[in-house]
XYZ file of C-alpha atoms in Angstrom:
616
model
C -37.489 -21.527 -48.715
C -36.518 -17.966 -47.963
C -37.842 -18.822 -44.256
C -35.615 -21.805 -44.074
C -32.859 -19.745 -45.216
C -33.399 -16.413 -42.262
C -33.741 -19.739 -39.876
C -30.429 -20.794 -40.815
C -28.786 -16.990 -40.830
C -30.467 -16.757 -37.156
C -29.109 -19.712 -36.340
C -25.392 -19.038 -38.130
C -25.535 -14.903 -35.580
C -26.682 -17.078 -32.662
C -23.602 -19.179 -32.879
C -21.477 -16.144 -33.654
C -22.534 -14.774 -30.705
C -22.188 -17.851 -28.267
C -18.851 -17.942 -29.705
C -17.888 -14.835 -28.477
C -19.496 -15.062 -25.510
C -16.969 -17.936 -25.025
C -14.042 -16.004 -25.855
C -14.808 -13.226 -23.943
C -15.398 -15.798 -20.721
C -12.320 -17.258 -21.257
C -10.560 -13.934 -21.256
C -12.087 -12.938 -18.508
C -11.442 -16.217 -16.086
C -7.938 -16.406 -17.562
C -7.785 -12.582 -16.408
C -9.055 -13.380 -13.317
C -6.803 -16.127 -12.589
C -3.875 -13.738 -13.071
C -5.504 -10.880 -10.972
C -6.540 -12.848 -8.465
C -4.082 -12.893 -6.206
C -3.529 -9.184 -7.268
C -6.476 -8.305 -5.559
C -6.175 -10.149 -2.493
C -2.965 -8.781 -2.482
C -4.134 -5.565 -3.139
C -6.706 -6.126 -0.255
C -3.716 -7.325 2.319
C -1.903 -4.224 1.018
C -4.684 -2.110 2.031
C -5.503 -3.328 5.076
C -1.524 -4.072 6.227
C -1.026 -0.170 5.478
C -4.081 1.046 7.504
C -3.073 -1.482 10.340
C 0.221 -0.474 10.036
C -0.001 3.276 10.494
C -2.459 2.269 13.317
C -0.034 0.200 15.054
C 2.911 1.968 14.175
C 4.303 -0.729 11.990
C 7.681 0.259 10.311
C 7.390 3.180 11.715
C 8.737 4.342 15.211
C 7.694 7.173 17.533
C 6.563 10.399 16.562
C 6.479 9.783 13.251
C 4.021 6.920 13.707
C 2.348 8.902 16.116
C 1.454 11.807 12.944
C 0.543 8.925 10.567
C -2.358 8.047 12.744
C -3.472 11.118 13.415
C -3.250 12.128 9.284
C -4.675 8.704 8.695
C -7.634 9.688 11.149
C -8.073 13.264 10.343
C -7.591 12.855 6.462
C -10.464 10.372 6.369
C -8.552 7.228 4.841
C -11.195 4.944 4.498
C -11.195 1.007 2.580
C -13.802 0.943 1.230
C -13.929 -2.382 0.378
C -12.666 -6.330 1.296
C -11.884 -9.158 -0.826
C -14.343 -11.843 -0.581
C -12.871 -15.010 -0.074
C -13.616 -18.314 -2.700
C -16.726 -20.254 -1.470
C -14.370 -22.857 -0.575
C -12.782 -21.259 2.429
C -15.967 -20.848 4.305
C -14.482 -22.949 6.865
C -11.029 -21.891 7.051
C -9.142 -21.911 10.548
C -6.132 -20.319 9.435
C -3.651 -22.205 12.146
C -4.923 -25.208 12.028
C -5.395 -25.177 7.740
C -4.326 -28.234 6.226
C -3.357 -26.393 2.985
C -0.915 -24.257 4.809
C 0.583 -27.512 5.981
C 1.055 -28.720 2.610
C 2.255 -25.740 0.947
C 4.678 -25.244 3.208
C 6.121 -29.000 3.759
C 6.362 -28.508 7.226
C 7.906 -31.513 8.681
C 5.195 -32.780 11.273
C 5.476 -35.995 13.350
C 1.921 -37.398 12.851
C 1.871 -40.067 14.981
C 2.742 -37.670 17.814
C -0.636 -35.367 16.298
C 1.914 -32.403 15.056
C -0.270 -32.067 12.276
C -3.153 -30.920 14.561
C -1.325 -28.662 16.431
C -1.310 -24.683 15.505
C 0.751 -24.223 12.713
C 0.182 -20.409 11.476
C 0.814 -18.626 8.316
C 3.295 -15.875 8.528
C 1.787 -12.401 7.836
C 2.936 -12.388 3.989
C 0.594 -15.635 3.374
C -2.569 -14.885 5.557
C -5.792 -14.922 3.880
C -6.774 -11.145 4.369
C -10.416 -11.536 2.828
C -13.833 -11.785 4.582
C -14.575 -15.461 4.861
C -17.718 -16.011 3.274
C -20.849 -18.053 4.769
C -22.076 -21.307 2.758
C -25.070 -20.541 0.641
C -28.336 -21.026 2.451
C -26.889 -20.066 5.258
C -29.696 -18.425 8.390
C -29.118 -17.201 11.248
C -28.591 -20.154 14.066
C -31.235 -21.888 16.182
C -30.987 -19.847 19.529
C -30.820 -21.475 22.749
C -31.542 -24.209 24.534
C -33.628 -25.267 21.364
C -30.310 -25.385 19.820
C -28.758 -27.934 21.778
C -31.363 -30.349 20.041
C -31.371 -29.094 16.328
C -29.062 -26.803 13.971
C -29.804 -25.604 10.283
C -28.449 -28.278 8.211
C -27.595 -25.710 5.402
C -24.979 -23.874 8.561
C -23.100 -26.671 8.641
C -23.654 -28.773 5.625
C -21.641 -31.548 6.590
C -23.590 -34.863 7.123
C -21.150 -37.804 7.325
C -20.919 -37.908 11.135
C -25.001 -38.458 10.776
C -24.130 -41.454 8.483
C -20.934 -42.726 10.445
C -22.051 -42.754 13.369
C -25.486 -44.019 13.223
C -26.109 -46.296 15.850
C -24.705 -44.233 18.323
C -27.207 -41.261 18.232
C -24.698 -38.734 17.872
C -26.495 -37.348 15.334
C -29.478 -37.913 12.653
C -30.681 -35.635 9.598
C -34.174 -34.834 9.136
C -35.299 -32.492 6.352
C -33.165 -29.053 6.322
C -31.936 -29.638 9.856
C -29.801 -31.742 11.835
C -31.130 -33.450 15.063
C -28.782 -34.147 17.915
C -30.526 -36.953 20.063
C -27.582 -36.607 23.196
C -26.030 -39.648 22.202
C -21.718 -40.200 21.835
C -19.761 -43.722 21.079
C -20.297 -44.939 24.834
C -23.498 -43.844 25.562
C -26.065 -44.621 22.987
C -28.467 -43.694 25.222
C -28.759 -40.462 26.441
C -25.922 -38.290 27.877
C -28.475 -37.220 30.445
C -28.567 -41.258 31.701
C -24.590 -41.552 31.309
C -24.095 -37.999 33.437
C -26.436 -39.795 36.097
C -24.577 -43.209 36.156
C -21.258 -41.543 36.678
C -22.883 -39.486 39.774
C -24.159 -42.858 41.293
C -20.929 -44.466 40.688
C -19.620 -41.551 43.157
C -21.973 -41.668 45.788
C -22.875 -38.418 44.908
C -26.598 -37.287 46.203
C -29.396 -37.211 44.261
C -27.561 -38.412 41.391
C -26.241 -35.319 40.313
C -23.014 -34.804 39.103
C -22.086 -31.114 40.502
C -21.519 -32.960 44.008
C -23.438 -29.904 45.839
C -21.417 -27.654 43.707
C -18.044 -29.050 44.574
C -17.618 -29.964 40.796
C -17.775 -27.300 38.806
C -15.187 -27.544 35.556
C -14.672 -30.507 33.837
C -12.170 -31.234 30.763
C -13.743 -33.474 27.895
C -11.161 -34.732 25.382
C -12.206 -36.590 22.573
C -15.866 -34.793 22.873
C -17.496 -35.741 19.305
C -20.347 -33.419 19.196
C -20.058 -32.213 22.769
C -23.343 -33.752 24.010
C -21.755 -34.817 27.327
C -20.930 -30.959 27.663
C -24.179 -30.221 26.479
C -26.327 -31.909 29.182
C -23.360 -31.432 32.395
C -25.303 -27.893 31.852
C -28.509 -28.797 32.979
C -26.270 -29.564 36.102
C -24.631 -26.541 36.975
C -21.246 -27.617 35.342
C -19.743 -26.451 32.557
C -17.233 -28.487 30.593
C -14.534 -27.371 27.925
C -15.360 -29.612 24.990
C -11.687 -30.199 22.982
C -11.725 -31.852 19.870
C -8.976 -31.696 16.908
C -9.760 -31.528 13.431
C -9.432 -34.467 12.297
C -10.971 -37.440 9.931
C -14.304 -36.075 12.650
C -13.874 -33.434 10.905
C -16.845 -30.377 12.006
C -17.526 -31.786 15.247
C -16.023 -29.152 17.266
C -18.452 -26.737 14.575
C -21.287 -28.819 15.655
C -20.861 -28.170 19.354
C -20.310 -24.188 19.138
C -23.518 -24.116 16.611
C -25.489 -25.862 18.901
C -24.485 -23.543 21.630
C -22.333 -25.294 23.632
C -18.792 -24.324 24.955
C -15.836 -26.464 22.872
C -12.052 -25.822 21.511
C -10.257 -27.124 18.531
C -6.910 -28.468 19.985
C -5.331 -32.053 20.358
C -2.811 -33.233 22.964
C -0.482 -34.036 20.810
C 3.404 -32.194 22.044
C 2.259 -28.937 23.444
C 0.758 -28.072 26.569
C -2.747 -27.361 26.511
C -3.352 -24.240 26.848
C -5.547 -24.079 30.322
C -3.311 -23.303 33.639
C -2.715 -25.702 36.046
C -5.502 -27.458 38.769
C -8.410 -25.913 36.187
C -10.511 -28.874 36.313
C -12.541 -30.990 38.895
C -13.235 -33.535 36.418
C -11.827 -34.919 33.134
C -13.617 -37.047 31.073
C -12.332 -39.346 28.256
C -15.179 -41.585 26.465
C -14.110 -44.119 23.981
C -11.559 -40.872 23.177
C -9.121 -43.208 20.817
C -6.199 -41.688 22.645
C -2.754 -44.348 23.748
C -2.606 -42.873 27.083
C 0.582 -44.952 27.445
C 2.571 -43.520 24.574
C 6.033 -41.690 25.680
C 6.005 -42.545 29.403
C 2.721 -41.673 29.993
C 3.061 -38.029 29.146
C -0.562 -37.287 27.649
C -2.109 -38.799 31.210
C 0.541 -36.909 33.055
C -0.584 -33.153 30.842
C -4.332 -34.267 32.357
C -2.566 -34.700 35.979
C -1.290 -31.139 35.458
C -4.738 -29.704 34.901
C -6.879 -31.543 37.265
C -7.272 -30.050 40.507
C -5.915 -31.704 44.161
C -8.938 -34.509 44.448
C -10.140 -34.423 40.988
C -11.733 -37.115 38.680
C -10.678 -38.722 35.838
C -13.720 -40.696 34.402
C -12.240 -43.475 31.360
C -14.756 -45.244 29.758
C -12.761 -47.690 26.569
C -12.913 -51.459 25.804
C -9.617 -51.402 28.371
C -11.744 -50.779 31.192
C -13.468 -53.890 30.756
C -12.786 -56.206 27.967
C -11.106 -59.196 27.945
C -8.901 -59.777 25.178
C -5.319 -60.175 25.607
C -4.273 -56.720 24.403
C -6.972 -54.832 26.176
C -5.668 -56.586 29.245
C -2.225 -55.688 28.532
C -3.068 -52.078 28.141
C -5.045 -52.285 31.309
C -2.400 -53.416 33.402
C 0.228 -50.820 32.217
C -2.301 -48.191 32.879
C -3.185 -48.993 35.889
C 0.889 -49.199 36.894
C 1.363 -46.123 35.437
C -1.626 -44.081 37.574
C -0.753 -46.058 40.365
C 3.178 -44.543 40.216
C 1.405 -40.971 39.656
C -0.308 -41.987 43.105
C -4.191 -41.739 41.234
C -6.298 -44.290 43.117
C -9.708 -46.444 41.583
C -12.305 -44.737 42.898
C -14.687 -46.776 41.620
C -14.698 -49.319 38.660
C -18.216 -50.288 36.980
C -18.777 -51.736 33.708
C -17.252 -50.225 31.042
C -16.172 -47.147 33.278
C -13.292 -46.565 35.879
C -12.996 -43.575 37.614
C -9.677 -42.373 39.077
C -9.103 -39.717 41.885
C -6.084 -37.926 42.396
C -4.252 -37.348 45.786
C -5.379 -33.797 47.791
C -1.321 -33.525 49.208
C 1.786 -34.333 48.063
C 2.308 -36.912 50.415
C 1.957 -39.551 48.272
C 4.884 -38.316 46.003
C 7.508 -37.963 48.908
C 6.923 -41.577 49.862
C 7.701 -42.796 46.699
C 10.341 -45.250 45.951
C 14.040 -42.566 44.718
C 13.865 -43.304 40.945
C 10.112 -44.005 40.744
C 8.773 -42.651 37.125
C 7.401 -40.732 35.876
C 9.611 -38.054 37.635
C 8.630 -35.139 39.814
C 9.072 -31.949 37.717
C 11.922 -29.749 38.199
C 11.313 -26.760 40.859
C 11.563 -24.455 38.178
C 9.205 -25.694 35.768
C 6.328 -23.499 35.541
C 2.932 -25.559 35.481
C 0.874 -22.389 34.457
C 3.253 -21.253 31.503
C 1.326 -23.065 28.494
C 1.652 -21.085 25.414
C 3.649 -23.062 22.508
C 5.225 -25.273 26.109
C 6.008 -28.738 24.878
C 4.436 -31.320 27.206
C 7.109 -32.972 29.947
C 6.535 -36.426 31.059
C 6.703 -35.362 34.618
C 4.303 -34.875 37.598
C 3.526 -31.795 38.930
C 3.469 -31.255 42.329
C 1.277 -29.177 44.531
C 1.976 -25.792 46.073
C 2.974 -25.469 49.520
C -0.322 -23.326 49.454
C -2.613 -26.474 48.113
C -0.592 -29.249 50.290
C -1.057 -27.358 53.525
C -4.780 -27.323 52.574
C -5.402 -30.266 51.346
C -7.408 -28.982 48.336
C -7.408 -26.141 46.091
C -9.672 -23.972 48.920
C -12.540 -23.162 46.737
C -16.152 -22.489 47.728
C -18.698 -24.729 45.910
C -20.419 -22.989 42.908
C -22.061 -20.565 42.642
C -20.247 -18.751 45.353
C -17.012 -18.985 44.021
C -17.457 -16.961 40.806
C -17.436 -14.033 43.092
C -15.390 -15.314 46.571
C -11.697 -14.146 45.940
C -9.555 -17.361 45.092
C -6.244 -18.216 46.728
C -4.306 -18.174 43.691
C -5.394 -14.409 43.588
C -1.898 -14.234 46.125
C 0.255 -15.372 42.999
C -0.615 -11.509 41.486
C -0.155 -9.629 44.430
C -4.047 -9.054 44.571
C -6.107 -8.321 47.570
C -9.454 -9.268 48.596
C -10.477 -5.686 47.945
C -8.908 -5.377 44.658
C -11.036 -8.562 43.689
C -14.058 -7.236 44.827
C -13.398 -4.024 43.179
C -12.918 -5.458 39.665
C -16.120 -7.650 40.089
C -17.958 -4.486 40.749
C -16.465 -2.237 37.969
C -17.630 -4.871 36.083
C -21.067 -5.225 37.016
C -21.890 -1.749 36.089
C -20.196 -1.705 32.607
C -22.164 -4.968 31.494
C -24.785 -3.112 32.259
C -24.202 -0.147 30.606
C -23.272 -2.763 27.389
C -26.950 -3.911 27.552
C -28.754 -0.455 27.825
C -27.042 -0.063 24.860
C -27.617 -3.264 22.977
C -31.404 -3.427 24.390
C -32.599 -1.749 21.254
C -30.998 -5.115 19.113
C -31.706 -8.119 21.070
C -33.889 -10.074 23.505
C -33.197 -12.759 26.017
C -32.231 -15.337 23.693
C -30.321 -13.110 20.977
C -26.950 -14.130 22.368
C -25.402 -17.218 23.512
C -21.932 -18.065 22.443
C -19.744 -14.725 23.917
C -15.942 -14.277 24.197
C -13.959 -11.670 26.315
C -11.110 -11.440 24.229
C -9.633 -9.863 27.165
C -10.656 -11.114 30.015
C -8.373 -10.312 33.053
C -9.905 -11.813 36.341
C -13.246 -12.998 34.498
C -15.305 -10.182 35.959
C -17.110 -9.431 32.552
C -17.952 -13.055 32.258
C -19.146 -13.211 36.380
C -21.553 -10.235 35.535
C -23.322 -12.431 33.102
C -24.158 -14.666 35.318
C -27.959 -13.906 35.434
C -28.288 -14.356 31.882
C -28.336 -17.645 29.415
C -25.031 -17.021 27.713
C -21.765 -18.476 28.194
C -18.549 -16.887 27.952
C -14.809 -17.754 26.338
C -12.554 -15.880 28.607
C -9.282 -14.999 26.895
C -6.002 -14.176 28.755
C -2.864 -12.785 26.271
C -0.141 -15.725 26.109
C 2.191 -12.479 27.136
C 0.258 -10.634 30.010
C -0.267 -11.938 33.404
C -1.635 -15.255 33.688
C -4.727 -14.645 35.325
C -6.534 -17.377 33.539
C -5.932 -19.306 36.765
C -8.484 -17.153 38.536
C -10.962 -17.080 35.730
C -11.109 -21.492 36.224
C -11.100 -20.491 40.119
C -13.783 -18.806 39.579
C -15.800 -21.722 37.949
C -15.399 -20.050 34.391
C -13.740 -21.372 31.097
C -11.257 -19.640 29.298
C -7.929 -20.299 26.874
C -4.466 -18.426 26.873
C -3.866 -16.878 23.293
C -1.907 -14.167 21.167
C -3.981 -11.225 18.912
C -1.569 -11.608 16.864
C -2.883 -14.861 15.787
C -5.649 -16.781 14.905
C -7.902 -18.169 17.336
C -8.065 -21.778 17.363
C -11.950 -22.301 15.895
C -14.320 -22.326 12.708
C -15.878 -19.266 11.348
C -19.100 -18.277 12.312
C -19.152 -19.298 16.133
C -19.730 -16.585 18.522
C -22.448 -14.033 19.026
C -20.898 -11.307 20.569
C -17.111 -10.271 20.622
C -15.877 -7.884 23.863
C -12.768 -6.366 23.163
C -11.454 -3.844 25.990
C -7.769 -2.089 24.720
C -7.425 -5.599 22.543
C -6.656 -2.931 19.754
C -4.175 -1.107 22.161
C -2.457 -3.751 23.463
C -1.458 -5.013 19.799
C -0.115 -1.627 18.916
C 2.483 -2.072 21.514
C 3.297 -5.294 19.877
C 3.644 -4.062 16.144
C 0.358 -6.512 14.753
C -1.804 -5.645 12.068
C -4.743 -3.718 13.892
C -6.612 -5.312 9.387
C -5.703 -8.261 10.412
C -6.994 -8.446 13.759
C -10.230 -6.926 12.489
C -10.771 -9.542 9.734
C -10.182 -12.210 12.418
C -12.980 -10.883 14.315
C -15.337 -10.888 11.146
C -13.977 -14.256 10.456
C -15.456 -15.794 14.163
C -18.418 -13.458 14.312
C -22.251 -15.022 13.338
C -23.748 -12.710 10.690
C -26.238 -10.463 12.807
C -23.480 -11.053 15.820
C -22.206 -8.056 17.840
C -18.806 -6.209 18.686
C -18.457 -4.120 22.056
C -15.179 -2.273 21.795
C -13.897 -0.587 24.591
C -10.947 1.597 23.682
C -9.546 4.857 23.181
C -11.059 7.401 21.043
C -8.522 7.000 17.909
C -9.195 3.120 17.989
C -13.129 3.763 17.851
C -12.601 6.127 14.888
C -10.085 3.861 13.220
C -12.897 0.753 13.151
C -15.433 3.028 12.118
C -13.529 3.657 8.767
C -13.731 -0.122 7.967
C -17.479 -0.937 9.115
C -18.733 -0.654 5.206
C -15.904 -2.622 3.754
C -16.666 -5.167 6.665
C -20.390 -5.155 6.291
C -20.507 -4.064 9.889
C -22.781 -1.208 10.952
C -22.645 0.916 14.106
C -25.297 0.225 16.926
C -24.151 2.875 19.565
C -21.003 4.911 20.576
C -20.637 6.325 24.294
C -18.424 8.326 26.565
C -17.058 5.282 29.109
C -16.583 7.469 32.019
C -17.516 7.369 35.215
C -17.512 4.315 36.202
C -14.226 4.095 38.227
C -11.750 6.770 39.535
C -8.816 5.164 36.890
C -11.440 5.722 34.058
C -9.791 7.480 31.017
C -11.818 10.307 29.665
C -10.773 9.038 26.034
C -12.060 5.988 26.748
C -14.911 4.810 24.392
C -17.400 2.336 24.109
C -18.558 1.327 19.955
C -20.529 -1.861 19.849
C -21.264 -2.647 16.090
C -23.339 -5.440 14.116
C -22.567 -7.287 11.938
C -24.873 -7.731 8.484
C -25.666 -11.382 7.340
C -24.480 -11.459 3.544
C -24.352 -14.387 1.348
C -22.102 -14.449 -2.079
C -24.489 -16.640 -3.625
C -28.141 -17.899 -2.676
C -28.743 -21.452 -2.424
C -30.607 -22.651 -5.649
C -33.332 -25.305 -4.268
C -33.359 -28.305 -6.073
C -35.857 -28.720 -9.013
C -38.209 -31.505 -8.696
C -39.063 -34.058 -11.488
């Protein structure tokens, strides 16, 4: 009896205590539910003020001028970042569906507004470190990764399930298999690539035409397997995808190691210049061409160059049905009246070609739509440009030519383009920059040598690219690079696609239009200057980075001295570390002796570790 009775006293503490416990949970979550915006507050708060006495902020002159130089001298350090929840491990912050809610902007969805960039004003950014999912390891590397990815990276498997007779992709154990299948070619992208090339005449079979085609614009991608395997063939395609009920796909693609972009044509421009592409390729893309006078196949008119492709493969192209039909013969009007021509029609492909002159536009009938743009519209201006329903006509330049006057690839990534006239650049100038260039990538990879080996890096942006040179000096090595031209700066993207290189116009003071976790390397040259001048957050910027960075990813920053020592107060709150700092002079008579080169990696951290299942 007395033991019975100590049982039941143990038992009558234990339950005290579990009681407790609960209370003191319960205060504690309730507590955190009130403080948790205080702390990401706190965090924004933090970071705004650093970023602001960086960047000058409310500040003007010399008075901003002495806050940086107290800020830097007194040591003003965060020390830490706000981690965000678990469940924004995939947050693109302009393209966040939340935000769209919250805010009740009024979007036209059948026109896509909803997948357009739609960013949060300062006050309402996320400024915490965006976590990875549990389990997360560092990525396949390339070109093993354009097979397989680490299911537990992207732990999203309803395209597997979707989509499984079409091979896009198939789930085996803890990773994801991508066979090279898409909606139109079950069989192999490889086989599809090669059909299209036969359909052309082109020899061999291969696509690149002798390295006439070079850059090629895939809308409606999926997975990006078509851009996957056009790689194998000397061509390199911009994969665009939006986020939509596919949701991940564009995630897929840049974790696999292929080059893609989250964007939609919806109302805006896309945001590539003018004559970028030889080729654009639409398969089974679920996009009404026809809608509003034509004025989605009229943006892919503006960005194909004078002779390029556009390859369609859909049910129009060869089914039977009375609406098919229908939607066949206004197409074909409509292309016909932007003077395309069939180039060849095979199965369930057609293949159109548009004109090398301008010829073909002059002889049209007065009143013939769609409409020749108005003289002053500027083809190449793209950033936040609604879309016109108009054609744009050739430069007196390209119509004298008859072409856009560029040598096959690979010579043209370093023979000076035509456009390079628009800028006011010579020959020399070109040649110049490409040689600058040259030696400074190679200066970056004395000093990364230490970190990585040939396959270490794959996915690389230039967040500033210029003319592209930084991306032509890579040429040698198995990387490909995002060039990025400011939506404010000259438009040199142009050259960069002359050049047979991809790239997207954009604004630092932004967020860049893809998922977390998808490059390897990040080069900024005076990124962090040129947002001073504009009054952005130099935090915010520097979370953005962290946000698009792989875990064990790298950071070249070339800057001036006070920017270096600036990032090097945040590398513990951002779990970065420093890899090498280095005088950058010498290697051109404009060279500024404060000039600096910091390359930093980042750590791989998780929040949580994956708990493996148990088994019965």
């Amino acid at each position: 009896m007395a033991r019975g009775r100590g049982d039941g006293e143990q038992k009558k503490r234990l339950v005290t205590w579990i009681v407790v416990l609960a209370i003191v949970c319960g205060c504690l979550y309730i507590y955190s539910r009130k403080g948790g915006t205080s702390a990401l507050e706190y965090g924004s708060k933090s970071l705004r003020k650093l970023g602001s006495s960086y960047l000058g902020g409310e500040d003007d002159g010399d008075e901003a001028s002495n806050k940086l130089g107290e800020d830097l001298q007194g040591g003003v350090m965060l020390k830490s970042i706000p981690v965000c929840d678990d469940g924004h491990s995939e947050l693109i912050p302009c393209l966040d569906r939340n935000h769209i809610y919250q805010t009740r902007l009024k979007l036209d969805l059948s026109l896509m507004e909803h997948y357009e960039r739609h960013c949060p004003v300062p006050e309402r950014r996320f400024n915490c470190l965006i976590p990875p999912p549990p389990g997360y390891k560092v990525p396949i590397k390339w070109p093993k990764s354009r097979d397989v990815v680490w299911k537990e990276n992207i732990p999203h498997t309803h395209l597997a399930s979707e989509k499984s007779d079409q091979n896009w992709m198939v789930v085996k154990g803890d990773k994801i298999e991508f066979p090279g299948g898409g909606t139109h070619f079950h069989y192999g992208a490889d086989k599809y690539i090669a059909a299209i090339a036969n359909m052309l005449n082109f020899p061999e079979n291969i696509l690149n035409n002798g390295g006439r085609l070079r850059t090629v614009l895939d809308v409606g991608c999926g997975v990006a397997s078509f851009g996957g395997y056009l790689l194998s063939s000397d061509m390199i395609a911009m994969s665009l995808a939006p986020n939509d009920v596919h949701q991940n796909q564009i995630q897929f693609a840049l974790e696999r190691g292929i080059p893609a972009y989250l964007g939609v044509l919806g109302t805006k421009r896309l945001p590539y210049p003018s004559r970028s592409f030889e080729l654009a390729h639409c398969s089974r893309c679920r996009i009404d061409w026809l809608q509003r006078n034509g004025i989605l196949l009229l943006e892919l008119d503006r960005l194909l160059r004078p002779g390029g492709y556009f390859a369609y493969s859909s049910p129009e192209a060869y089914a039977q049905d009375e609406e098919d039909l229908r939607i066949w013969r206004e197409m074909s009007a409509l292309v016909e009246r932007m003077c395309w021509k069939v180039a060849v029609k095979r199965n369930q492909t057609v293949i159109w070609v548009k004109p090398l002159t301008n010829d073909c536009y002059m002889e049209r009938e007065p009143g013939t739509q769609p409409p020749l743009c108005k003289s002053d519209d500027d083809p190449d201006a793209v950033w936040d440009v609604s879309m016109e329903a108009c054609i744009t006509p050739y430069s007196d330049q390209n119509h004298k030519a008859k072409g856009s006057g560029l040598a096959p690839w690979p010579a043209r990534l370093a023979a000076p383009p035509p456009r390079l006239a628009d800028f006011g650049y010579s020959n020399e100038m070109f040649e110049k920059d490409t040689e600058i260039w040259k030696q400074r990538v190679e200066n970056y990879w004395n000093l990364l040598s230490p970190k990585i080996r040939p396959d270490t890096l794959r996915n690389l942006m230039d967040m500033k690219a210029n003319l592209g040179s930084f991306a032509a000096a890579l040429k040698s090595k198995d990387v490909w690079v995002m060039n990025v031209v400011h939506e404010d700066g000259p438009n040199t993207l142009k050259i960069i696609y002359d050049r047979g290189l991809i790239g997207t116009v954009h604004s630092w003071c932004e967020s860049f239009s893809t998922y977390p976790r998808t490059y390897d390397l990040l080069h900024a040259w005076t990124v962090f200057s040129d947002i001073e001048k504009k009054g952005c957050s130099a935090g915010d910027l520097l979370i953005e980075m962290d946000r698009i960075l792989r875990p064990t990813g790298f950071v070249i920053i070339r800057d001036k001295r006070p920017v270096v020592e600036f990032v090097k107060k945040h590398l513990s709150a951002l779990h970065w570390e420093a890899v090498a700092t280095a005088e950058a002079e010498g290697e051109s008579a404009e060279q500024d002796a404060d000039d600096m080169v910091f390359i930093i990696q980042k750590k791989l951290w998780l929040t949580r570790l994956k708990v493996p299942k148990q088994s019965r």
